[in-house]
Amino acid sequence: MSAESVSENQKTFTLTNNNTGDSVELPVLEGTCGPPVIDVRKLYEQTGHFTFDPSFTATGSCKSRLTFIDGEKGILMHRGYTIEELAENSSFMEVAYLLLNGDLPNQAEFTKFERDITYHTMVHEQINYFYRGFRRDAHPMAIMCGVVGALSAFYHDSLDIWDPRQREISAHRLIAKIPTLAAMTYKYTVGQPFMYPRNDLNFPENFLYMCFGLPPEPYQVNPVLTNAMDKILILHADHEQNASTSTVRLAGSSQANPFACIASGIASLWGPSHGGANQAVLEMLDEIGDKKNIPEFIERAKNKDDPFRLMGFGHRVYKNFDPRAGVLKKACDEVLDDLGINDPRLELAMELERIALEDDYFVERKLFPNVDFYSGIILKAMGFPVSMFTVLFAVARTVGWVSQWKEMIEEPSLRIGRPRQLYTGPAQRPYVPMDKRK
Ligand code: SDX
C-alpha cells in the first residue's frame, strides 16, 4: 500500500494496520485557529477502509472562513469579530454584509446593501394564495417549510447558481423575503391581514411592523423592541456547521437552487434538539411551573429511562457557557425592565440554571445554558407566541445559511456530498417465492 506522496515538511499522521503491518501517511491540514484536521480523502483508496462518525462528532465537513467557535473557551466569532462585540456595536444588516462579503462595510457599501435588501422585501402577490391552503392552526414552521420552498417557483431569473450576479440576487431575495414570509405566517395564524413591507423602516423595525402593525392604526416603532429584535437576530445569524447549515450545504452540493436549499435548512432547524429548542424551553418552564418543582425535573433530566431533557441546556460544541446565552440573559433583563414586565419564567429559568450548574451530572457533562435558554423569554415579552420562536430563529439563520451556501458554491472544487456507511444488514440471499415462505 503506497502512502500518498506528501511534501517533506507537511505534517502527517501515520496510520498503521496492525493486522498487516501496512502504514499510510495522512496529511494534517491546519486552519487560522481551532483543531487541525487529518485529511482522510485518500483513506479508502489507500486502505480499503472508511472512517465511521455517524453524528459527525469529530468530522470536519468543509473549509470555511465565516464563523469560528471555541467550545472549550465559549468563543464565537464571525469573520474574526467576537459575537459580544458584534452584538454590542453592530446591526443585523451589517452582520449579514460581513458574513456574505467577508469584511465590515464602509458607509457607501452598507447604504447600498441595506437598500438592496429593502427593495427585495416584497413577495410575489401569488404567494399570498399559498397561505390560504393551510389551516389557521398549522404550526408556523410547517407553513414556512412550504412557502419558502415555493419561492423556487417564482424567481426563475436567479436560479443559475454558476452566475455570480444571480447568486447575489437570490441571496438578497432570501434574506429580504423570509422575514416577510415569516410575518405573513404569523398574521395568517392569528387571523389578521398581511402587512406589506415598508421601505422607510430598517430591517428589525420593518419585521416588527409586518408582525404587529394593524391596518386601522398607525404603527409606533418601539426602539426597545427594535434593538432587542436586532440583537436576537445577530446572535442567531450563523454558527459553523450545525445541523441545519449542514443540511443546506448537502442540499446545495447537488446544485439544487438556493431557495430549495434554504427550505431544507428550515426543515432541519425545526427539530427540538436544534432550533425548536427555544419553543421547548418555554413549554418546559411552563411545565415546571414553580421553583419547588425544579428538583423533580432535574432528576427527570438525569434519568436515562425518562425522555425528558433540560431544554436549552447542553451543546455539541460548547463545553462552556454559550456566549450568546450570556448576551441574551442581559438583554432579557433590559427588555423586561424597559417594558415593565415581570415574567416569573425568568426567575424560574435563573433558578433552574443555578441548581443545574451545581449538580455533578450537568457539571461533569459540561452542560451549560445555550442560545435557546433565554431567547424565548424575551420573544414572549415582545409579543410573539411560542410557536413563532423557531421561525424567528430561521429569519436570522437565513443569513448564515445563504452565506455558507454561497461560500460552498464558490469553492473551486464543489462536489456532491455523498457519505458512505457501515452495512450491517443481511448478506446476499436468494429470493423466495411467496408460496415457499413460512
Ligand atoms: C442549537 O449545533 C449548533 O451550533 C446548534 C445551535 C446553532 O446555533 O445552530 O447552537 C442551536 O441547536 C442549540 C441546542 C438546542 N438544543 C437543546 O437545548 C436541546 C437540549 N440539548 C440536548 O438535546 C443536547 O445537549 C444537544 C442536542 C444540544 C447536544 O447533544 P449531543 O452533543 O449529541 O450530546 P449528547 O446527547 O451526546 O449528550 C451527552 C450527555 C448524555 O449523557 P450520557 O450519555 O453521557 O450519560 O449529556 C446528556 C446526554 O444524556 N445531555 C443532557 C442534555 N444534553 C445532553 N441531559 C439532560 N438534559 C440535556 N439538555
Short mmCIF file of C-alpha atoms and ligand atoms in Angstrom, two decimals:
data_model
loop_
_atom_site.label_atom_id
_atom_site.label_comp_id
_atom_site.label_asym_id
_atom_site.label_seq_id
_atom_site.Cartn_x
_atom_site.Cartn_y
_atom_site.Cartn_z
CA MET A 1 0.00 0.00 0.00
CA SER A 2 1.79 3.20 -1.05
CA ALA A 3 1.33 6.19 1.23
CA GLU A 4 0.13 9.28 -0.61
CA SER A 5 3.13 11.35 -1.54
CA VAL A 6 3.19 14.23 0.92
CA SER A 7 5.62 17.11 0.81
CA GLU A 8 8.55 16.54 3.18
CA ASN A 9 7.66 19.41 5.53
CA GLN A 10 3.94 18.51 5.54
CA LYS A 11 2.69 17.47 8.98
CA THR A 12 1.21 13.99 8.79
CA PHE A 13 -0.42 11.24 10.84
CA THR A 14 0.79 7.69 10.25
CA LEU A 15 -1.98 5.10 10.37
CA THR A 16 -0.82 1.51 10.78
CA ASN A 17 -2.89 -1.60 10.09
CA ASN A 18 -1.78 -3.83 12.97
CA ASN A 19 -3.02 -6.94 11.13
CA THR A 20 -0.86 -6.43 8.05
CA GLY A 21 1.76 -4.00 9.34
CA ASP A 22 0.96 -1.66 6.44
CA SER A 23 1.03 2.07 7.18
CA VAL A 24 -0.22 5.16 5.39
CA GLU A 25 0.71 8.76 5.97
CA LEU A 26 -2.28 11.11 6.12
CA PRO A 27 -1.75 14.86 5.64
CA VAL A 28 -2.62 17.20 8.53
CA LEU A 29 -4.29 20.48 7.49
CA GLU A 30 -4.19 23.50 9.78
CA GLY A 31 -6.53 26.50 9.81
CA THR A 32 -6.29 30.00 11.26
CA CYS A 33 -7.41 28.74 14.67
CA GLY A 34 -9.04 25.64 16.10
CA PRO A 35 -8.02 21.98 15.92
CA PRO A 36 -6.01 20.79 12.90
CA VAL A 37 -7.67 18.12 10.73
CA ILE A 38 -6.44 14.82 9.35
CA ASP A 39 -7.15 14.72 5.63
CA VAL A 40 -8.75 11.29 5.02
CA ARG A 41 -9.82 11.90 1.43
CA LYS A 42 -7.42 9.21 0.18
CA LEU A 43 -8.03 6.79 3.07
CA TYR A 44 -10.35 4.39 1.23
CA GLU A 45 -8.13 4.39 -1.86
CA GLN A 46 -5.06 3.61 0.27
CA THR A 47 -6.55 1.31 2.94
CA GLY A 48 -9.90 0.00 1.70
CA HIS A 49 -11.40 1.42 4.92
CA PHE A 50 -13.93 4.21 5.54
CA THR A 51 -13.96 6.39 8.63
CA PHE A 52 -17.02 5.99 10.89
CA ASP A 53 -18.54 9.04 12.64
CA PRO A 54 -22.39 8.80 12.45
CA SER A 55 -23.23 12.14 14.13
CA PHE A 56 -20.12 13.90 12.85
CA THR A 57 -18.76 14.40 16.39
CA ALA A 58 -15.15 14.54 15.10
CA THR A 59 -15.57 15.24 11.38
CA GLY A 60 -14.79 18.43 9.51
CA SER A 61 -17.13 18.63 6.51
CA CYS A 62 -15.61 21.66 4.80
CA LYS A 63 -13.24 24.59 4.99
CA SER A 64 -14.99 27.80 5.96
CA ARG A 65 -13.99 31.41 6.60
CA LEU A 66 -17.28 32.55 8.08
CA THR A 67 -17.59 31.52 11.72
CA PHE A 68 -15.35 30.01 14.37
CA ILE A 69 -16.39 28.51 17.71
CA ASP A 70 -14.04 27.56 20.53
CA GLY A 71 -16.34 25.32 22.56
CA GLU A 72 -13.94 24.95 25.48
CA LYS A 73 -13.49 28.72 25.90
CA GLY A 74 -17.03 29.72 24.90
CA ILE A 75 -15.82 31.86 21.98
CA LEU A 76 -17.92 32.63 18.88
CA MET A 77 -16.52 34.81 16.06
CA HIS A 78 -17.89 35.87 12.68
CA ARG A 79 -15.10 36.65 10.22
CA GLY A 80 -12.86 37.27 13.25
CA TYR A 81 -15.18 39.58 15.19
CA THR A 82 -16.47 38.22 18.53
CA ILE A 83 -20.22 37.84 18.96
CA GLU A 84 -20.08 40.04 22.06
CA GLU A 85 -18.57 42.94 20.08
CA LEU A 86 -20.96 42.47 17.18
CA ALA A 87 -23.99 42.30 19.49
CA GLU A 88 -22.82 45.45 21.27
CA ASN A 89 -21.70 47.55 18.30
CA SER A 90 -23.11 46.19 15.05
CA SER A 91 -26.53 45.64 13.45
CA PHE A 92 -28.07 42.54 11.89
CA MET A 93 -27.83 44.10 8.43
CA GLU A 94 -24.14 44.86 8.98
CA VAL A 95 -23.51 41.30 10.24
CA ALA A 96 -25.33 40.00 7.16
CA TYR A 97 -22.99 42.03 4.94
CA LEU A 98 -19.99 40.79 6.96
CA LEU A 99 -20.97 37.12 6.66
CA LEU A 100 -21.80 37.40 2.96
CA ASN A 101 -18.84 39.52 1.86
CA GLY A 102 -16.07 38.91 4.40
CA ASP A 103 -15.47 42.39 5.84
CA LEU A 104 -17.41 45.11 7.64
CA PRO A 105 -18.84 47.53 5.04
CA ASN A 106 -17.92 51.19 4.73
CA GLN A 107 -20.83 53.60 4.76
CA ALA A 108 -21.38 53.55 0.99
CA GLU A 109 -21.26 49.74 0.87
CA PHE A 110 -23.66 49.48 3.79
CA THR A 111 -26.11 52.02 2.37
CA LYS A 112 -26.22 50.14 -0.94
CA PHE A 113 -26.55 46.73 0.73
CA GLU A 114 -29.35 47.90 3.04
CA ARG A 115 -31.17 49.40 0.07
CA ASP A 116 -30.73 46.22 -1.99
CA ILE A 117 -32.25 44.17 0.82
CA THR A 118 -35.05 46.69 1.44
CA TYR A 119 -36.11 46.64 -2.21
CA HIS A 120 -36.41 42.86 -2.20
CA THR A 121 -38.69 42.60 0.86
CA MET A 122 -41.95 42.31 -1.11
CA VAL A 123 -43.02 38.84 -2.26
CA HIS A 124 -44.90 37.92 -5.44
CA GLU A 125 -48.61 38.56 -4.86
CA GLN A 126 -49.45 34.99 -5.89
CA ILE A 127 -47.60 33.70 -2.81
CA ASN A 128 -50.42 35.05 -0.67
CA TYR A 129 -52.60 32.27 -2.07
CA PHE A 130 -50.31 29.56 -0.68
CA TYR A 131 -51.27 30.64 2.83
CA ARG A 132 -54.98 30.11 2.13
CA GLY A 133 -54.33 26.37 1.80
CA PHE A 134 -53.10 25.99 5.39
CA ARG A 135 -55.27 25.57 8.46
CA ARG A 136 -55.08 28.66 10.69
CA ASP A 137 -53.74 26.46 13.49
CA ALA A 138 -50.92 24.99 11.36
CA HIS A 139 -47.54 25.20 13.07
CA PRO A 140 -45.77 28.29 11.68
CA MET A 141 -42.69 26.21 10.83
CA ALA A 142 -44.86 23.89 8.74
CA ILE A 143 -46.07 26.92 6.78
CA MET A 144 -42.53 28.25 6.39
CA CYS A 145 -41.29 24.91 5.03
CA GLY A 146 -43.97 25.18 2.37
CA VAL A 147 -43.83 28.82 1.35
CA VAL A 148 -40.02 29.11 1.34
CA GLY A 149 -39.77 26.00 -0.83
CA ALA A 150 -42.32 27.62 -3.16
CA LEU A 151 -40.03 30.61 -3.77
CA SER A 152 -38.16 28.44 -6.31
CA ALA A 153 -41.30 28.61 -8.46
CA PHE A 154 -41.20 32.40 -8.68
CA TYR A 155 -37.68 33.63 -9.16
CA HIS A 156 -36.51 31.87 -12.33
CA ASP A 157 -34.19 34.81 -13.11
CA SER A 158 -31.91 33.97 -10.16
CA LEU A 159 -31.68 30.18 -10.19
CA ASP A 160 -28.41 29.84 -12.10
CA ILE A 161 -26.02 29.08 -9.24
CA TRP A 162 -22.98 29.49 -11.50
CA ASP A 163 -23.79 33.13 -12.29
CA PRO A 164 -22.29 35.33 -9.52
CA ARG A 165 -24.88 38.06 -10.09
CA GLN A 166 -27.75 35.56 -9.83
CA ARG A 167 -26.18 34.09 -6.68
CA GLU A 168 -26.09 37.57 -5.18
CA ILE A 169 -29.69 38.35 -6.18
CA SER A 170 -31.01 35.05 -4.77
CA ALA A 171 -29.03 35.65 -1.56
CA HIS A 172 -30.55 39.13 -1.22
CA ARG A 173 -34.02 37.84 -2.08
CA LEU A 174 -33.84 35.15 0.61
CA ILE A 175 -32.50 37.48 3.31
CA ALA A 176 -35.15 40.08 2.41
CA LYS A 177 -38.20 37.90 1.76
CA ILE A 178 -38.01 35.34 4.54
CA PRO A 179 -38.87 37.97 7.19
CA THR A 180 -41.85 38.99 5.06
CA LEU A 181 -42.97 35.36 4.76
CA ALA A 182 -42.40 34.87 8.50
CA ALA A 183 -44.55 37.88 9.35
CA MET A 184 -47.23 36.70 6.90
CA THR A 185 -47.12 33.30 8.60
CA TYR A 186 -47.70 34.92 11.98
CA LYS A 187 -50.52 37.12 10.65
CA TYR A 188 -52.17 34.12 9.00
CA THR A 189 -52.14 32.08 12.22
CA VAL A 190 -53.71 34.91 14.22
CA GLY A 191 -56.28 35.75 11.55
CA GLN A 192 -55.03 39.27 10.88
CA PRO A 193 -54.40 40.81 7.42
CA PHE A 194 -50.89 40.67 5.96
CA MET A 195 -48.94 43.91 6.32
CA TYR A 196 -46.87 44.85 3.27
CA PRO A 197 -43.23 45.76 3.98
CA ARG A 198 -42.35 49.43 4.31
CA ASN A 199 -39.22 50.87 2.69
CA ASP A 200 -38.98 53.68 5.22
CA LEU A 201 -38.23 51.25 8.08
CA ASN A 202 -34.95 49.42 8.75
CA PHE A 203 -34.77 45.63 8.88
CA PRO A 204 -35.86 44.97 12.51
CA GLU A 205 -38.37 47.84 12.51
CA ASN A 206 -39.92 46.53 9.29
CA PHE A 207 -40.11 42.97 10.57
CA LEU A 208 -41.83 44.04 13.80
CA TYR A 209 -44.15 46.30 11.78
CA MET A 210 -45.16 43.43 9.48
CA CYS A 211 -45.82 41.27 12.55
CA PHE A 212 -47.54 43.68 14.89
CA GLY A 213 -48.77 46.53 12.67
CA LEU A 214 -52.54 46.75 12.01
CA PRO A 215 -54.33 48.49 9.10
CA PRO A 216 -56.71 50.62 11.23
CA GLU A 217 -53.97 52.43 13.15
CA PRO A 218 -50.51 53.93 12.66
CA TYR A 219 -47.62 51.79 13.88
CA GLN A 220 -45.36 53.18 16.59
CA VAL A 221 -41.76 51.96 16.28
CA ASN A 222 -40.58 50.90 19.74
CA PRO A 223 -36.79 51.36 19.99
CA VAL A 224 -36.55 48.90 22.90
CA LEU A 225 -38.22 46.13 20.91
CA THR A 226 -36.34 47.09 17.74
CA ASN A 227 -32.97 46.92 19.46
CA ALA A 228 -33.85 43.64 21.18
CA MET A 229 -35.01 42.14 17.86
CA ASP A 230 -31.85 43.28 16.10
CA LYS A 231 -29.67 41.79 18.84
CA ILE A 232 -31.56 38.48 18.79
CA LEU A 233 -31.14 38.31 15.01
CA ILE A 234 -27.37 38.97 15.30
CA LEU A 235 -27.00 36.23 17.93
CA HIS A 236 -28.74 33.64 15.73
CA ALA A 237 -27.17 34.57 12.38
CA ASP A 238 -24.61 31.80 11.89
CA HIS A 239 -22.95 29.02 13.87
CA GLU A 240 -20.43 26.92 11.88
CA GLN A 241 -21.67 23.58 10.51
CA ASN A 242 -24.71 22.99 12.76
CA ALA A 243 -27.40 20.53 11.68
CA SER A 244 -29.45 22.95 9.57
CA THR A 245 -26.41 24.57 7.95
CA SER A 246 -25.01 21.14 7.11
CA THR A 247 -28.42 20.30 5.62
CA VAL A 248 -28.28 23.41 3.44
CA ARG A 249 -24.72 22.59 2.32
CA LEU A 250 -25.59 18.98 1.48
CA ALA A 251 -28.67 20.07 -0.48
CA GLY A 252 -26.60 22.72 -2.25
CA SER A 253 -23.86 20.22 -3.11
CA SER A 254 -26.27 18.59 -5.57
CA GLN A 255 -26.57 22.02 -7.25
CA ALA A 256 -30.18 22.42 -6.10
CA ASN A 257 -31.34 26.04 -6.29
CA PRO A 258 -30.77 28.22 -3.19
CA PHE A 259 -34.47 28.62 -2.38
CA ALA A 260 -34.88 24.83 -2.17
CA CYS A 261 -31.69 24.56 -0.09
CA ILE A 262 -32.86 27.14 2.44
CA ALA A 263 -36.23 25.34 2.69
CA SER A 264 -34.29 22.19 3.65
CA GLY A 265 -32.48 24.19 6.34
CA ILE A 266 -35.81 25.35 7.77
CA ALA A 267 -37.00 21.76 7.98
CA SER A 268 -33.86 20.70 9.87
CA LEU A 269 -33.93 23.70 12.21
CA TRP A 270 -37.47 22.80 13.34
CA GLY A 271 -36.32 19.85 15.44
CA PRO A 272 -36.47 20.36 19.26
CA SER A 273 -32.82 19.28 19.53
CA HIS A 274 -31.89 22.23 17.32
CA GLY A 275 -33.80 25.43 16.62
CA GLY A 276 -37.04 24.06 18.02
CA ALA A 277 -35.44 24.15 21.49
CA ASN A 278 -36.44 27.80 22.10
CA GLN A 279 -40.10 26.79 21.91
CA ALA A 280 -39.39 23.68 24.01
CA VAL A 281 -37.69 25.78 26.74
CA LEU A 282 -40.83 27.91 27.28
CA GLU A 283 -43.01 24.81 27.28
CA MET A 284 -40.62 23.21 29.80
CA LEU A 285 -40.67 26.28 32.08
CA ASP A 286 -44.46 26.31 31.96
CA GLU A 287 -44.49 22.57 32.81
CA ILE A 288 -42.13 23.14 35.76
CA GLY A 289 -44.36 26.00 36.83
CA ASP A 290 -42.79 26.71 40.21
CA LYS A 291 -39.29 26.70 41.74
CA LYS A 292 -40.35 23.97 44.16
CA ASN A 293 -40.75 21.57 41.21
CA ILE A 294 -37.22 22.15 39.86
CA PRO A 295 -35.56 19.25 41.75
CA GLU A 296 -38.08 16.79 40.27
CA PHE A 297 -37.34 17.96 36.73
CA ILE A 298 -33.59 17.95 37.32
CA GLU A 299 -33.88 14.29 38.40
CA ARG A 300 -36.01 13.52 35.33
CA ALA A 301 -33.37 15.12 33.07
CA LYS A 302 -30.73 12.82 34.61
CA ASN A 303 -32.86 9.68 34.36
CA LYS A 304 -31.91 7.71 31.24
CA ASP A 305 -35.28 5.99 31.27
CA ASP A 306 -37.04 9.33 31.06
CA PRO A 307 -37.01 11.04 27.62
CA PHE A 308 -37.16 14.46 29.34
CA ARG A 309 -34.15 16.67 28.64
CA LEU A 310 -33.38 20.05 30.18
CA MET A 311 -34.22 22.06 27.06
CA GLY A 312 -31.89 24.97 26.40
CA PHE A 313 -29.06 23.10 28.10
CA GLY A 314 -26.10 21.36 26.50
CA HIS A 315 -24.42 21.75 23.16
CA ARG A 316 -22.41 19.57 20.80
CA VAL A 317 -19.62 22.13 20.61
CA TYR A 318 -19.85 24.43 23.65
CA LYS A 319 -18.43 22.76 26.77
CA ASN A 320 -18.58 26.13 28.47
CA PHE A 321 -21.22 28.85 28.53
CA ASP A 322 -22.67 29.58 25.08
CA PRO A 323 -21.58 33.25 24.71
CA ARG A 324 -24.91 34.01 23.06
CA ALA A 325 -26.77 32.90 26.20
CA GLY A 326 -24.88 35.49 28.24
CA VAL A 327 -25.80 38.30 25.85
CA LEU A 328 -29.42 37.12 25.74
CA LYS A 329 -29.68 36.89 29.51
CA LYS A 330 -28.53 40.53 29.78
CA ALA A 331 -30.96 41.57 27.02
CA CYS A 332 -33.70 39.71 28.86
CA ASP A 333 -33.26 41.85 31.93
CA GLU A 334 -33.19 45.05 29.84
CA VAL A 335 -36.28 44.23 27.75
CA LEU A 336 -38.40 43.04 30.67
CA ASP A 337 -37.32 46.08 32.70
CA ASP A 338 -37.97 48.55 29.86
CA LEU A 339 -41.36 47.00 29.15
CA GLY A 340 -42.18 46.83 32.86
CA ILE A 341 -42.86 43.11 32.54
CA ASN A 342 -42.23 40.79 35.45
CA ASP A 343 -42.19 37.36 33.82
CA PRO A 344 -41.89 34.71 36.55
CA ARG A 345 -40.37 32.41 33.94
CA LEU A 346 -37.16 34.49 34.00
CA GLU A 347 -36.83 33.97 37.74
CA LEU A 348 -37.62 30.27 37.26
CA ALA A 349 -35.05 29.96 34.45
CA MET A 350 -32.34 31.61 36.52
CA GLU A 351 -33.07 29.32 39.48
CA LEU A 352 -33.08 26.28 37.18
CA GLU A 353 -29.72 27.36 35.78
CA ARG A 354 -28.30 27.89 39.26
CA ILE A 355 -29.39 24.48 40.53
CA ALA A 356 -28.34 22.62 37.39
CA LEU A 357 -24.88 24.18 37.38
CA GLU A 358 -24.34 22.98 40.95
CA ASP A 359 -25.34 19.42 40.02
CA ASP A 360 -22.50 16.98 39.22
CA TYR A 361 -24.46 15.39 36.37
CA PHE A 362 -24.50 18.68 34.42
CA VAL A 363 -21.07 19.82 35.58
CA GLU A 364 -19.36 16.53 34.62
CA ARG A 365 -21.01 16.59 31.19
CA LYS A 366 -20.31 20.31 30.76
CA LEU A 367 -23.97 21.05 30.10
CA PHE A 368 -24.42 24.82 30.17
CA PRO A 369 -27.31 27.04 29.04
CA ASN A 370 -27.26 27.53 25.27
CA VAL A 371 -28.66 30.22 22.98
CA ASP A 372 -32.20 28.87 23.36
CA PHE A 373 -32.39 29.02 27.13
CA TYR A 374 -33.20 32.72 27.48
CA SER A 375 -34.28 33.72 23.97
CA GLY A 376 -37.85 32.53 24.41
CA ILE A 377 -38.45 34.71 27.45
CA ILE A 378 -37.55 37.84 25.51
CA LEU A 379 -39.56 36.79 22.48
CA LYS A 380 -42.58 36.14 24.67
CA ALA A 381 -42.15 39.60 26.26
CA MET A 382 -42.02 41.12 22.78
CA GLY A 383 -45.44 39.63 21.99
CA PHE A 384 -44.53 36.57 19.91
CA PRO A 385 -46.39 33.32 20.55
CA VAL A 386 -44.18 30.34 21.46
CA SER A 387 -44.99 28.68 18.12
CA MET A 388 -43.23 31.54 16.29
CA PHE A 389 -39.93 31.26 18.16
CA THR A 390 -38.25 28.85 15.74
CA VAL A 391 -39.50 30.90 12.79
CA LEU A 392 -37.61 33.87 14.23
CA PHE A 393 -34.53 31.68 14.54
CA ALA A 394 -34.95 30.82 10.83
CA VAL A 395 -35.27 34.52 9.89
CA ALA A 396 -31.86 35.15 11.46
CA ARG A 397 -30.19 31.92 10.37
CA THR A 398 -31.13 32.53 6.74
CA VAL A 399 -28.19 34.95 6.65
CA GLY A 400 -25.85 32.20 7.80
CA TRP A 401 -27.37 29.54 5.57
CA VAL A 402 -27.16 31.78 2.49
CA SER A 403 -23.58 32.84 3.30
CA GLN A 404 -22.47 29.23 3.86
CA TRP A 405 -24.24 28.11 0.66
CA LYS A 406 -22.58 30.91 -1.33
CA GLU A 407 -19.15 30.05 0.15
CA MET A 408 -19.62 26.41 -0.83
CA ILE A 409 -20.76 27.16 -4.41
CA GLU A 410 -17.78 29.49 -4.84
CA GLU A 411 -15.32 26.77 -3.78
CA PRO A 412 -13.38 25.70 -6.90
CA SER A 413 -13.88 22.04 -6.00
CA LEU A 414 -17.66 21.76 -5.47
CA ARG A 415 -18.57 18.06 -5.40
CA ILE A 416 -21.80 16.40 -4.37
CA GLY A 417 -21.81 15.30 -0.72
CA ARG A 418 -22.17 11.54 -0.59
CA PRO A 419 -21.31 9.86 2.76
CA ARG A 420 -20.66 6.08 2.91
CA GLN A 421 -21.78 3.66 5.67
CA LEU A 422 -21.03 0.55 7.68
CA TYR A 423 -23.50 -2.02 6.28
CA THR A 424 -24.93 -4.32 8.96
CA GLY A 425 -27.87 -5.78 7.03
CA PRO A 426 -28.28 -9.37 5.68
CA ALA A 427 -25.60 -10.90 3.46
CA GLN A 428 -26.71 -11.73 -0.11
CA ARG A 429 -29.53 -14.32 -0.15
CA PRO A 430 -31.78 -15.83 -2.90
CA TYR A 431 -35.33 -14.56 -3.49
CA VAL A 432 -38.03 -16.86 -2.02
CA PRO A 433 -41.34 -17.10 -3.91
CA MET A 434 -44.44 -16.29 -1.83
CA ASP A 435 -45.69 -19.93 -1.79
CA LYS A 436 -42.33 -21.10 -0.40
CA ARG A 437 -42.27 -18.69 2.54
CA LYS A 438 -43.19 -19.79 6.07
C1 SDX B 1 -28.96 24.74 18.93
O1 SDX B 1 -25.00 22.87 16.67
C2 SDX B 1 -25.30 24.12 16.86
O2 SDX B 1 -24.48 25.02 16.75
C3 SDX B 1 -26.75 24.38 17.22
C4 SDX B 1 -27.11 25.80 17.63
C5 SDX B 1 -26.98 26.77 16.47
O3 SDX B 1 -26.82 27.97 16.72
O4 SDX B 1 -27.14 26.31 15.30
O5 SDX B 1 -26.25 26.22 18.70
C6 SDX B 1 -28.56 25.91 18.10
O6 SDX B 1 -29.46 23.78 18.40
C7 SDX B 1 -28.65 24.74 20.41
C8 SDX B 1 -29.04 23.40 21.12
C9 SDX B 1 -30.53 23.45 21.40
N1 SDX B 1 -31.00 22.12 21.89
C10 SDX B 1 -31.37 21.96 23.18
O7 SDX B 1 -31.28 22.82 24.05
C11 SDX B 1 -31.98 20.60 23.45
C12 SDX B 1 -31.38 20.02 24.73
N2 SDX B 1 -29.99 19.70 24.45
C13 SDX B 1 -29.66 18.32 24.13
O8 SDX B 1 -30.64 17.69 23.33
C14 SDX B 1 -28.22 18.16 23.66
O9 SDX B 1 -27.45 18.81 24.58
C15 SDX B 1 -27.83 18.61 22.27
C16 SDX B 1 -28.70 18.03 21.21
C17 SDX B 1 -27.85 20.09 22.16
C18 SDX B 1 -26.39 18.13 22.04
O10 SDX B 1 -26.43 16.75 22.01
P1 SDX B 1 -25.08 15.87 21.87
O11 SDX B 1 -23.90 16.70 21.57
O12 SDX B 1 -25.37 14.74 20.98
O13 SDX B 1 -24.87 15.43 23.34
P2 SDX B 1 -25.36 14.04 23.90
O14 SDX B 1 -26.82 13.85 23.62
O15 SDX B 1 -24.40 13.00 23.44
O16 SDX B 1 -25.23 14.27 25.47
C19 SDX B 1 -24.04 13.96 26.16
C20 SDX B 1 -24.52 13.57 27.55
C21 SDX B 1 -25.55 12.45 27.52
O17 SDX B 1 -25.48 11.80 28.79
P3 SDX B 1 -24.52 10.45 28.91
O18 SDX B 1 -24.97 9.52 27.80
O19 SDX B 1 -23.11 10.95 28.74
O20 SDX B 1 -24.83 9.92 30.29
O21 SDX B 1 -25.20 14.69 28.15
C22 SDX B 1 -26.57 14.36 28.35
C23 SDX B 1 -26.88 13.17 27.47
O22 SDX B 1 -27.92 12.39 28.04
N3 SDX B 1 -27.34 15.54 27.95
C24 SDX B 1 -28.39 16.02 28.61
C25 SDX B 1 -28.76 17.18 27.93
N4 SDX B 1 -27.95 17.37 26.88
C26 SDX B 1 -27.08 16.34 26.89
N5 SDX B 1 -29.03 15.57 29.71
C27 SDX B 1 -30.09 16.31 30.13
N6 SDX B 1 -30.51 17.46 29.52
C28 SDX B 1 -29.87 17.91 28.41
N7 SDX B 1 -30.28 19.02 27.81
#
